[in-house]
CSV table of C-alpha atoms in Angstrom, one decimal:
chain,number,residue,atom,x,y,z
A,1,MET,CA,-25.4,-10.3,8.3
A,2,SER,CA,-22.2,-12.2,8.9
A,3,SER,CA,-19.5,-12.2,6.4
A,4,ALA,CA,-20.1,-15.8,5.5
A,5,GLU,CA,-23.7,-15.1,4.9
A,6,TYR,CA,-22.7,-12.1,2.8
A,7,ASP,CA,-20.5,-14.4,0.7
A,8,ALA,CA,-23.2,-17.0,0.3
A,9,SER,CA,-25.9,-14.5,-0.7
A,10,PHE,CA,-23.5,-12.7,-3.1
A,11,ILE,CA,-22.5,-15.9,-4.8
A,12,ALA,CA,-26.0,-17.2,-5.0
A,13,GLU,CA,-27.1,-14.0,-6.7
A,14,ALA,CA,-24.2,-13.6,-9.1
A,15,LEU,CA,-23.3,-17.2,-9.9
A,16,PRO,CA,-25.9,-17.7,-12.7
A,17,ALA,CA,-24.5,-14.6,-14.4
A,18,PHE,CA,-21.1,-16.1,-14.3
A,19,VAL,CA,-22.2,-19.4,-15.6
A,20,SER,CA,-24.0,-17.9,-18.6
A,21,GLU,CA,-21.1,-15.7,-19.4
A,22,ALA,CA,-18.6,-18.6,-19.0
A,23,GLU,CA,-20.8,-20.7,-21.3
A,24,GLU,CA,-20.7,-18.0,-23.9
A,25,GLN,CA,-16.9,-17.8,-23.7
A,26,ILE,CA,-16.6,-21.5,-23.9
A,27,ALA,CA,-18.8,-21.6,-27.0
A,28,THR,CA,-16.6,-18.8,-28.5
A,29,ILE,CA,-13.4,-20.8,-27.7
A,30,GLU,CA,-14.9,-23.7,-29.7
A,31,GLN,CA,-15.7,-21.5,-32.6
A,32,LEU,CA,-12.3,-19.9,-32.6
A,33,LEU,CA,-10.6,-23.2,-32.5
A,34,LEU,CA,-12.6,-24.4,-35.5
A,35,GLN,CA,-11.8,-21.1,-37.4
A,36,LEU,CA,-8.1,-21.6,-36.6
A,37,GLU,CA,-8.1,-24.9,-38.3
A,38,ASP,CA,-8.2,-23.0,-41.5
A,39,ALA,CA,-5.9,-20.2,-40.5
A,40,PRO,CA,-3.6,-21.6,-37.7
A,41,ASP,CA,-1.4,-18.5,-37.7
A,42,ASP,CA,-4.0,-15.8,-37.4
A,43,ARG,CA,-2.7,-13.7,-34.6
A,44,GLY,CA,-6.1,-12.0,-34.1
A,45,LEU,CA,-7.9,-15.3,-33.6
A,46,LEU,CA,-5.1,-16.5,-31.3
A,47,ASP,CA,-5.4,-13.3,-29.2
A,48,ALA,CA,-9.2,-13.7,-29.0
A,49,LEU,CA,-8.8,-17.3,-27.9
A,50,PHE,CA,-6.4,-16.3,-25.1
A,51,ARG,CA,-8.7,-13.6,-24.0
A,52,CYS,CA,-11.6,-15.9,-23.7
A,53,ALA,CA,-9.7,-18.4,-21.6
A,54,HIS,CA,-8.3,-15.6,-19.5
A,55,THR,CA,-11.8,-14.2,-18.9
A,56,VAL,CA,-13.2,-17.5,-17.8
A,57,LYS,CA,-10.3,-18.0,-15.4
A,58,GLY,CA,-10.6,-14.5,-14.1
A,59,SER,CA,-14.3,-14.6,-13.3
A,60,ALA,CA,-14.0,-18.1,-11.9
A,61,GLY,CA,-11.4,-16.7,-9.6
A,62,ILE,CA,-13.9,-14.1,-8.3
A,63,PHE,CA,-16.2,-16.9,-7.3
A,64,GLY,CA,-13.4,-19.0,-5.7
A,65,LEU,CA,-14.0,-21.8,-8.2
A,66,ASP,CA,-10.5,-23.2,-7.8
A,67,ALA,CA,-11.0,-26.2,-9.9
A,68,VAL,CA,-12.0,-24.1,-12.9
A,69,VAL,CA,-9.1,-21.6,-12.3
A,70,GLY,CA,-6.6,-24.4,-11.8
A,71,PHE,CA,-7.4,-26.2,-15.0
A,72,THR,CA,-8.0,-23.2,-17.2
A,73,HIS,CA,-4.7,-21.8,-16.1
A,74,HIS,CA,-2.9,-24.6,-17.9
A,75,VAL,CA,-4.9,-24.0,-21.0
A,76,GLU,CA,-4.3,-20.3,-20.8
A,77,THR,CA,-0.6,-20.8,-20.4
A,78,LEU,CA,-0.5,-22.9,-23.6
A,79,LEU,CA,-2.6,-20.4,-25.5
A,80,ASP,CA,-0.2,-17.7,-24.4
A,81,ARG,CA,2.7,-19.6,-25.9
A,82,LEU,CA,0.7,-20.2,-29.0
A,83,ARG,CA,0.0,-16.5,-29.6
A,84,GLU,CA,3.7,-15.7,-28.8
A,85,GLY,CA,4.6,-18.1,-31.7
A,86,GLU,CA,6.6,-20.4,-29.4
A,87,ILE,CA,4.6,-23.4,-30.6
A,88,ALA,CA,2.4,-23.9,-33.6
A,89,LEU,CA,-1.2,-24.9,-33.6
A,90,THR,CA,-1.3,-28.4,-35.1
A,91,PRO,CA,-4.5,-30.3,-35.7
A,92,GLU,CA,-3.6,-32.6,-32.8
A,93,LEU,CA,-3.1,-29.6,-30.5
A,94,SER,CA,-6.4,-28.2,-31.7
A,95,THR,CA,-8.2,-31.4,-30.8
A,96,LEU,CA,-6.5,-31.4,-27.4
A,97,LEU,CA,-7.7,-27.9,-26.8
A,98,LEU,CA,-11.2,-28.8,-27.8
A,99,ARG,CA,-11.2,-31.6,-25.3
A,100,CYS,CA,-9.8,-29.3,-22.6
A,101,ASN,CA,-12.6,-26.9,-23.5
A,102,ASP,CA,-15.2,-29.6,-22.8
A,103,GLN,CA,-13.6,-30.2,-19.4
A,104,ILE,CA,-13.9,-26.4,-18.6
A,105,ARG,CA,-17.5,-26.6,-19.6
A,106,GLN,CA,-18.0,-29.5,-17.3
A,107,LEU,CA,-16.3,-27.8,-14.4
A,108,VAL,CA,-18.4,-24.7,-14.9
A,109,ALA,CA,-21.6,-26.9,-14.9
A,110,GLN,CA,-20.4,-28.5,-11.7
A,111,ALA,CA,-19.9,-25.1,-10.1
A,112,GLN,CA,-23.6,-24.5,-10.6
A,113,GLY,CA,-24.5,-27.7,-8.7
A,114,GLY,CA,-24.0,-30.2,-11.4
A,115,GLU,CA,-22.9,-33.7,-10.4
A,116,ALA,CA,-19.2,-34.2,-9.9
A,117,ASP,CA,-17.9,-36.8,-12.3
A,118,ALA,CA,-15.7,-39.5,-10.8
A,119,ASP,CA,-13.3,-40.0,-13.6
A,120,GLY,CA,-13.2,-36.3,-14.7
A,121,GLU,CA,-10.3,-35.6,-12.3
A,122,ALA,CA,-8.2,-38.3,-13.9
A,123,ARG,CA,-9.1,-37.2,-17.4
A,124,ARG,CA,-8.1,-33.6,-16.6
A,125,ALA,CA,-4.8,-34.7,-15.1
A,126,ALA,CA,-4.1,-36.5,-18.3
A,127,LEU,CA,-5.0,-33.5,-20.4
A,128,ILE,CA,-2.8,-31.2,-18.2
A,129,ALA,CA,0.1,-33.6,-18.8
A,130,GLN,CA,-0.5,-33.5,-22.5
A,131,LEU,CA,-0.7,-29.7,-22.4
A,132,GLY,CA,2.6,-29.7,-20.6
A,133,ALA,CA,4.2,-31.9,-23.1
A,134,GLN,CA,3.6,-29.5,-26.0
A,135,GLY,CA,6.9,-28.1,-27.4
A,136,GLN,CA,10.3,-29.0,-26.1
A,137,THR,CA,10.7,-26.1,-23.6
A,138,ALA,CA,7.2,-26.7,-22.3
A,139,SER,CA,8.3,-28.5,-19.1
A,140,ALA,CA,10.2,-25.6,-17.5
A,141,PRO,CA,7.4,-23.0,-17.6
A,142,GLN,CA,4.8,-25.6,-16.9
A,143,ALA,CA,6.6,-26.8,-13.8
A,144,ALA,CA,6.9,-23.2,-12.7
A,145,ALA,CA,3.3,-22.5,-13.4
A,146,ALA,CA,2.2,-25.7,-11.5
A,147,SER,CA,3.9,-24.6,-8.4
A,148,VAL,CA,2.5,-21.1,-8.4
A,149,PRO,CA,1.7,-20.9,-4.6
A,150,ALA,CA,5.3,-21.8,-3.8
A,151,PRO,CA,7.9,-19.1,-4.4
A,152,SER,CA,9.6,-20.1,-7.6
A,153,ALA,CA,13.3,-19.9,-7.5
A,154,ALA,CA,13.6,-19.2,-11.2
A,155,ALA,CA,11.8,-15.9,-10.8
A,156,THR,CA,14.0,-14.7,-7.9
A,157,THR,CA,16.3,-12.0,-8.9
A,158,ARG,CA,18.8,-9.9,-7.0
A,159,TRP,CA,18.8,-6.1,-7.2
A,160,ASN,CA,21.0,-3.4,-5.9
A,161,VAL,CA,19.0,-0.4,-4.8
A,162,ALA,CA,20.5,3.0,-4.1
A,163,VAL,CA,18.0,5.5,-2.7
A,164,THR,CA,18.3,9.0,-1.3
A,165,PHE,CA,15.4,10.5,0.5
A,166,ALA,CA,14.6,14.2,0.1
A,167,GLY,CA,14.5,16.5,3.1
A,168,ASP,CA,10.7,16.7,3.1
A,169,THR,CA,10.2,13.0,3.5
A,170,PHE,CA,9.4,13.1,7.3
A,171,ARG,CA,7.3,16.2,6.9
A,172,ASN,CA,5.2,14.5,4.2
A,173,GLY,CA,4.5,11.8,6.8
A,174,MET,CA,6.7,9.2,5.3
A,175,ASP,CA,9.1,6.9,7.2
A,176,PRO,CA,12.0,5.3,5.3
A,177,LEU,CA,12.0,2.7,8.1
A,178,ALA,CA,8.4,1.6,7.2
A,179,ILE,CA,9.4,1.3,3.5
A,180,LEU,CA,12.4,-0.9,4.4
A,181,HIS,CA,10.2,-3.0,6.6
A,182,TYR,CA,7.8,-3.4,3.7
A,183,LEU,CA,10.6,-4.3,1.3
A,184,ALA,CA,12.0,-6.9,3.8
A,185,GLN,CA,8.6,-8.6,3.5
A,186,ALA,CA,8.6,-8.5,-0.3
A,187,GLY,CA,12.1,-9.9,-0.5
A,188,THR,CA,15.3,-10.5,1.4
A,189,ILE,CA,17.5,-7.6,2.1
A,190,GLU,CA,20.9,-9.0,2.1
A,191,ARG,CA,23.2,-6.1,2.9
A,192,ILE,CA,22.3,-2.6,3.7
A,193,ALA,CA,24.4,0.5,4.4
A,194,CYS,CA,23.0,3.8,5.5
A,195,THR,CA,24.5,6.6,3.4
A,196,GLY,CA,23.8,9.1,6.0
A,197,ASP,CA,27.0,11.0,5.6
A,198,THR,CA,25.1,14.2,5.1
A,199,VAL,CA,23.4,13.9,8.5
A,200,PRO,CA,24.7,17.0,10.3
A,201,ALA,CA,25.7,17.2,13.9
A,202,LEU,CA,23.0,17.6,16.5
A,203,GLU,CA,23.5,21.3,16.8
A,204,LEU,CA,22.8,21.9,13.1
A,205,LEU,CA,20.2,19.3,12.6
A,206,ASP,CA,16.6,20.2,11.9
A,207,PRO,CA,15.1,17.0,13.3
A,208,GLU,CA,12.2,17.2,10.8
A,209,ASN,CA,14.6,17.2,7.9
A,210,CYS,CA,15.5,13.8,6.4
A,211,HIS,CA,19.1,13.3,5.5
A,212,LEU,CA,19.0,9.6,5.0
A,213,GLY,CA,20.0,7.4,2.0
A,214,PHE,CA,20.5,3.7,1.7
A,215,ASP,CA,22.3,1.3,-0.5
A,216,PHE,CA,21.2,-2.3,-0.3
A,217,ASP,CA,21.0,-5.6,-2.1
A,218,ILE,CA,17.6,-7.3,-2.2
A,219,ALA,CA,16.5,-10.7,-3.5
A,220,CYS,CA,13.0,-10.2,-4.6
A,221,ALA,CA,10.8,-12.7,-6.4
A,222,GLN,CA,8.5,-10.1,-7.8
A,223,GLY,CA,11.2,-8.2,-9.5
A,224,ARG,CA,11.9,-4.6,-10.1
A,225,ASP,CA,8.2,-3.5,-10.2
A,226,ALA,CA,7.7,-4.7,-6.7
A,227,ILE,CA,10.7,-2.7,-5.5
A,228,GLU,CA,9.6,0.4,-7.3
A,229,GLU,CA,6.1,0.0,-5.9
A,230,ALA,CA,7.4,0.0,-2.3
A,231,PHE,CA,8.6,3.6,-3.1
A,232,SER,CA,5.4,4.6,-4.8
A,233,PHE,CA,4.2,6.8,-2.0
A,234,VAL,CA,7.4,8.7,-1.8
A,235,ARG,CA,8.1,8.9,-5.5
A,236,ASP,CA,8.5,12.7,-5.4
A,237,ASP,CA,10.7,12.4,-2.3
A,238,VAL,CA,13.3,9.9,-3.5
A,239,GLN,CA,16.1,9.5,-5.9
A,240,LEU,CA,15.9,5.8,-6.7
A,241,GLN,CA,18.3,3.6,-8.7
A,242,ILE,CA,17.6,0.0,-9.1
A,243,ALA,CA,20.2,-2.2,-10.9
A,244,ALA,CA,20.0,-6.0,-11.6
A,245,LEU,CA,22.8,-7.8,-9.9
A,246,GLU,CA,23.3,-11.0,-12.1
A,247,ALA,CA,25.9,-9.3,-14.3
A,248,ALA,CA,27.8,-7.9,-11.4
A,249,LEU,CA,27.8,-11.1,-9.4
A,250,THR,CA,31.4,-12.0,-9.6
A,251,GLY,CA,32.6,-8.6,-8.4
A,252,ALA,CA,30.0,-8.2,-5.7
A,253,PRO,CA,30.7,-9.4,-2.2
A,254,VAL,CA,28.0,-11.9,-1.8
A,255,SER,CA,27.6,-14.9,0.5
A,256,ASP,CA,27.8,-18.5,-0.8
A,257,VAL,CA,24.1,-18.9,-0.3
A,258,ALA,CA,23.4,-15.9,-2.5
A,259,ALA,CA,25.8,-17.0,-5.1
A,260,ALA,CA,24.2,-20.5,-5.2
A,261,ARG,CA,20.9,-18.8,-5.7
A,262,ALA,CA,22.2,-16.8,-8.5
A,263,ASP,CA,23.3,-20.0,-10.2
A,264,VAL,CA,19.7,-21.1,-10.1
A,265,VAL,CA,18.7,-17.8,-11.7
A,266,THR,CA,20.9,-18.3,-14.7
A,267,ALA,CA,20.1,-22.0,-14.9
A,268,PRO,CA,16.7,-22.1,-16.7
A,269,VAL,CA,16.3,-23.2,-20.3
A,270,PRO,CA,17.3,-20.3,-22.6
A,271,GLY,CA,14.2,-18.7,-24.0
A,272,ALA,CA,12.1,-19.8,-21.0
A,273,THR,CA,13.7,-17.1,-18.8
A,274,GLU,CA,11.9,-14.3,-20.6
A,275,THR,CA,8.6,-16.1,-20.3
A,276,ALA,CA,9.2,-16.7,-16.6
A,277,ARG,CA,10.0,-13.0,-16.2
A,278,ALA,CA,6.8,-12.0,-18.0
A,279,LYS,CA,4.9,-14.3,-15.8
A,280,GLY,CA,6.4,-12.7,-12.8
A,281,ARG,CA,5.4,-9.3,-14.1
A,282,GLU,CA,1.9,-10.6,-14.7
A,283,ALA,CA,1.7,-12.1,-11.2
A,284,GLY,CA,3.0,-8.7,-9.8
A,285,ASP,CA,0.2,-6.9,-11.7
A,286,SER,CA,-2.5,-9.2,-10.4
A,287,ASN,CA,-1.2,-8.6,-6.9
A,288,ARG,CA,-2.0,-5.0,-7.2
A,289,TYR,CA,-5.8,-5.7,-7.2
A,290,ILE,CA,-8.0,-6.8,-4.4
A,291,ARG,CA,-11.4,-8.2,-4.8
A,292,VAL,CA,-14.1,-6.6,-2.7
A,293,GLN,CA,-17.7,-7.5,-2.5
A,294,ALA,CA,-20.0,-4.8,-3.8
A,295,ASP,CA,-22.1,-5.1,-0.5
A,296,ARG,CA,-19.0,-4.4,1.6
A,297,LEU,CA,-18.0,-1.6,-0.6
A,298,ASP,CA,-21.5,-0.1,-0.1
A,299,ALA,CA,-21.1,-0.5,3.7
A,300,VAL,CA,-17.7,1.3,3.6
A,301,ILE,CA,-19.1,4.2,1.6
A,302,ASN,CA,-22.0,4.5,4.0
A,303,LEU,CA,-19.5,4.6,6.9
A,304,LEU,CA,-17.5,7.2,5.0
A,305,GLY,CA,-20.6,9.3,4.7
A,306,GLU,CA,-21.3,9.1,8.4
A,307,LEU,CA,-17.7,10.1,9.0
A,308,VAL,CA,-18.1,13.2,6.9
A,309,ILE,CA,-21.2,14.1,8.8
A,310,ALA,CA,-19.6,13.4,12.2
A,311,GLY,CA,-16.6,15.5,11.0
A,312,ALA,CA,-18.9,18.4,10.2
A,313,GLY,CA,-20.5,18.0,13.6
A,314,ARG,CA,-17.2,18.2,15.3
A,315,CYS,CA,-16.4,21.3,13.3
A,316,CYS,CA,-19.6,22.9,14.7
A,317,TRP,CA,-18.7,21.8,18.2
A,318,ARG,CA,-15.3,23.3,17.8
A,319,ALA,CA,-16.6,26.6,16.6
A,320,ARG,CA,-18.9,26.7,19.6
A,321,ALA,CA,-16.0,25.8,21.9
A,322,ALA,CA,-13.9,28.5,20.4
A,323,ARG,CA,-16.3,31.2,21.7
A,324,PRO,CA,-15.0,33.4,24.4
A,325,ARG,CA,-15.4,32.1,27.9
A,326,TRP,CA,-17.8,34.8,28.8
A,327,TRP,CA,-20.2,33.7,26.1
A,328,ARG,CA,-23.3,32.5,27.9
A,329,PRO,CA,-26.8,32.7,26.7
A,330,THR,CA,-27.8,34.2,30.0
A,331,SER,CA,-31.0,35.9,28.8
A,332,THR,CA,-34.1,33.8,28.4
A,333,SER,CA,-35.8,36.3,26.3
A,334,ALA,CA,-37.4,35.0,23.1
A,335,ALA,CA,-35.4,37.3,20.9
A,336,SER,CA,-32.0,36.3,22.2
A,337,SER,CA,-32.7,32.6,22.2
A,338,ARG,CA,-34.0,32.8,18.6
A,339,ARG,CA,-30.8,34.6,17.7
A,340,SER,CA,-28.5,32.2,19.5
A,341,ALA,CA,-30.3,29.3,17.8
A,342,THR,CA,-29.7,30.7,14.3
A,343,ALA,CA,-26.2,32.1,15.0
A,344,ARG,CA,-24.5,28.9,15.8
A,345,CYS,CA,-21.7,28.3,13.4
A,346,SER,CA,-19.7,29.8,10.6
A,347,CYS,CA,-18.1,26.6,9.3
A,348,ALA,CA,-18.6,25.8,5.6
A,349,TRP,CA,-20.1,22.4,6.5
A,350,CYS,CA,-22.9,23.6,8.7
A,351,PRO,CA,-26.2,24.4,6.9
A,352,SER,CA,-27.2,26.8,9.6
A,353,ALA,CA,-24.1,28.9,9.1
A,354,ARG,CA,-25.1,32.2,7.6
A,355,PRO,CA,-22.7,34.6,9.2
A,356,SER,CA,-23.7,37.5,7.0
A,357,ARG,CA,-27.4,37.1,7.6
A,358,VAL,CA,-26.8,36.7,11.3
A,359,SER,CA,-24.9,39.9,11.6
A,360,ALA,CA,-27.5,41.8,9.5
A,361,ALA,CA,-30.2,40.5,11.7
A,362,SER,CA,-28.4,41.6,14.8
A,363,CYS,CA,-28.0,45.1,13.4
A,364,ALA,CA,-31.6,45.4,12.4
A,365,THR,CA,-32.9,44.4,15.8
A,366,PRO,CA,-30.6,45.5,18.4
A,367,PRO,CA,-31.1,43.3,21.5
A,368,PRO,CA,-32.0,44.4,24.9
A,369,SER,CA,-28.9,45.2,26.9
A,370,SER,CA,-29.2,42.1,29.0
A,371,ALA,CA,-28.8,39.9,26.0
A,372,ARG,CA,-26.0,41.8,24.4
A,373,THR,CA,-23.3,39.3,25.4
A,374,SER,CA,-25.0,36.6,23.4
A,375,ARG,CA,-24.6,38.5,20.2
A,376,CYS,CA,-21.1,37.3,19.7
A,377,THR,CA,-21.4,34.3,17.5
A,378,SER,CA,-19.0,31.9,16.1
A,379,SER,CA,-17.3,34.5,14.0
A,380,ALA,CA,-15.8,35.2,17.4
A,381,ALA,CA,-12.3,35.5,16.0
A,382,THR,CA,-13.0,39.2,15.5
A,383,PRO,CA,-15.5,39.8,18.3
A,384,SER,CA,-18.4,41.6,16.8
A,385,TRP,CA,-19.3,43.4,20.0
A,386,THR,CA,-16.2,45.5,19.8
A,387,SER,CA,-17.4,47.3,16.8
A,388,ARG,CA,-21.1,47.2,17.6
A,389,SER,CA,-21.1,48.3,21.2
A,390,SER,CA,-21.9,51.8,20.2
A,391,SER,CA,-24.8,51.1,17.9
A,392,ALA,CA,-26.4,48.7,20.5
A,393,SER,CA,-27.0,51.5,22.8
A,394,PRO,CA,-28.1,50.5,26.3
A,395,THR,CA,-30.7,53.4,26.3
A,396,ARG,CA,-32.8,51.4,23.9
B,86,MET,CA,16.3,8.1,26.0
B,87,PRO,CA,12.6,8.8,25.5
B,88,THR,CA,10.1,6.0,25.3
B,89,GLU,CA,9.1,7.3,21.9
B,90,LEU,CA,12.0,8.0,19.6
B,91,THR,CA,10.1,9.3,16.6
B,92,ILE,CA,9.4,12.4,14.5
B,93,TYR,CA,6.8,13.4,17.0
B,94,THR,CA,9.2,13.7,19.8
B,95,ALA,CA,12.3,14.6,17.7
B,96,ALA,CA,12.3,18.3,18.6
B,97,GLU,CA,12.1,17.9,22.3
B,98,THR,CA,14.5,14.9,22.3
B,99,ARG,CA,17.0,17.1,20.4
B,100,GLN,CA,16.7,19.8,23.1
B,101,ALA,CA,17.3,17.4,25.9
B,102,TRP,CA,20.3,15.9,24.2
B,103,LEU,CA,21.8,19.3,23.4
B,104,ALA,CA,21.5,20.1,27.1
B,105,ALA,CA,23.3,16.8,27.9
B,106,LEU,CA,26.0,17.7,25.3
B,107,ALA,CA,26.4,21.1,26.9
B,108,GLU,CA,27.3,19.6,30.2
B,109,ALA,CA,31.0,19.3,30.4
B,110,GLY,CA,32.4,15.9,30.4
B,111,ASP,CA,34.7,13.6,28.7
B,112,GLY,CA,34.7,9.9,27.8
B,113,PRO,CA,31.7,8.3,26.2
B,114,LEU,CA,28.2,9.6,26.7
B,115,ARG,CA,26.1,6.8,28.1
B,116,LEU,CA,22.5,6.7,27.2
B,117,ALA,CA,20.1,4.2,28.7
B,118,ALA,CA,18.3,2.9,25.7
B,119,ASP,CA,16.2,0.1,27.2
B,120,SER,CA,13.1,2.2,27.5
B,121,VAL,CA,12.6,2.9,23.8
B,122,ALA,CA,9.4,1.3,22.8
B,123,GLU,CA,9.0,3.0,19.5
B,124,ALA,CA,11.5,4.2,17.0
B,125,ASP,CA,11.3,5.5,13.4
B,126,ALA,CA,13.8,6.7,10.9
B,127,ALA,CA,13.7,10.3,12.2
B,128,GLY,CA,14.5,9.1,15.7
B,129,VAL,CA,17.4,7.0,14.5
B,130,GLN,CA,18.7,9.9,12.4
B,131,LEU,CA,18.7,11.9,15.6
B,132,VAL,CA,20.9,9.3,17.3
B,133,LEU,CA,23.2,9.4,14.3
B,134,ALA,CA,23.4,13.2,14.6
B,135,LEU,CA,24.2,12.9,18.3
B,136,SER,CA,27.0,10.5,17.7
B,137,ARG,CA,28.3,12.9,15.1
B,138,SER,CA,28.3,15.7,17.6
B,139,LEU,CA,30.1,13.6,20.1
B,140,ALA,CA,32.7,12.6,17.5
B,141,GLU,CA,33.4,16.2,16.9
B,142,ARG,CA,34.2,16.5,20.6
B,143,SER,CA,36.3,13.4,20.4
B,144,ARG,CA,33.8,11.5,22.5
B,145,SER,CA,31.7,8.5,21.6
B,146,LEU,CA,28.1,7.4,22.2
B,147,ARG,CA,27.3,4.3,24.2
B,148,LEU,CA,23.8,3.0,23.9
B,149,VAL,CA,23.3,1.0,27.1
B,150,ASP,CA,21.1,-2.0,26.8
B,151,PRO,CA,19.2,-1.0,23.6
B,152,SER,CA,15.6,-2.2,23.5
B,153,PRO,CA,14.4,-4.5,20.8
B,154,ALA,CA,12.5,-1.7,19.1
B,155,LEU,CA,15.6,0.5,18.8
B,156,ARG,CA,17.8,-2.5,17.9
B,157,GLY,CA,15.4,-3.6,15.2
B,158,ALA,CA,15.2,0.0,13.7
B,159,CYS,CA,19.0,0.4,13.7
B,160,GLU,CA,19.6,-2.9,12.1
B,161,ARG,CA,16.9,-2.4,9.4
B,162,LEU,CA,18.4,1.0,8.5
B,163,GLY,CA,21.9,-0.4,8.2
B,164,LEU,CA,23.1,1.4,11.3
B,165,SER,CA,24.0,-1.5,13.5
B,166,ALA,CA,27.3,0.4,14.1
B,167,LEU,CA,25.4,2.7,16.5
B,168,LEU,CA,24.5,-0.3,18.6
B,169,SER,CA,27.9,-2.1,18.6
B,170,SER,CA,29.5,0.9,20.2
B,171,GLY,CA,27.1,0.3,23.1
B,172,ASP,CA,28.0,-3.4,23.3
B,173,ALA,CA,31.6,-2.5,23.6
B,174,ALA,CA,30.9,-0.5,26.8
């Protein structure tokens, strides 16, 4: 089955479940809004309202219903500000949200194959504009939210990172170069110095010991968490210090471009900065998850199973290969061939490996002398024939 | 310089360079660096150690014609200075 067919069949199977769940959430949003008319400050209700919208948006995202996600995002942003107390729930706002809710319902219905309404698009655009107009600081975060795919300058922050890698870094399979490459993709490394003063001369160097440390400035839109995450695989192997650079800007030797960018950072409306930062964090968190189809996950787990089996097979093969070179099942006698069939492997994976039973069997029925050589089995590390040559007397 | 300047070849590369160091000579040590196809931090650290050893002998290291892989690794690690000594040659 091709991946496109996988997608189609998965969506066809699961979409009805999404639609019914979304309809429940939409009905709940309506009820909550009505309840809030009597208690507009109830934090519990506001939280529940936000969660409902968030759930609809999240599950619509799984199905790639971009229209639902895009519109619900605006509603969710406003609900977030409501529950943070930045704006108050007025009756007008409540009406606006109810109308938005109707539009979400319509979009969900369309996702299931309902007819697209011609003027719905315009109506939703008008609603989005009204949502954006709520509260005086609304425009800044809304504008930032609207341009989510483009890197938002407001979220870009500069950091100074001082990191020292422990000696075992290389031995643990980690490469500081790879981490820096990764960071260079997550942001812009503006200045880097290697603090490798502790690197000894070649004569004294253990080449597998890491003596490297770095000091660099990085402009990273995803903030401190993203930087820390780059070091997550070496957390035990690094001393890491990350400091925000805005405060130290005047003293730091930065290029004009960087200084100009820093101005942008400090420019946003007071109060909106925190929100923008929280958004950045949220975006960073969501980047840590990937969506994988259950079918594909199944396929991967099956492959993993086969890999384990193949690994066990390889282990058996190696055990066989590790036998002494003189090991040849030369005799064709029934006894020896039976023995060599059972005495194949001592590895833990192999179900036929019963070293103790094998040796007991060999002792109980000493083989004819011609087959003696085949008695050495995979426990060949300590060749059994050395100790048994006397008991398996050739006179027998 | 080896084609692969990484942790996997670090031990043998070190031996080879120690042998080169042992040969008497003065003036800069010139290393043809155009064949390096792969470099990691362990490899670049080795170059740093070599340049340190040479400095102790009042000599310097010249990386002749560093390959893009080596150049990229040194620049990313903030060790462009290792390269510039080569350019000066």
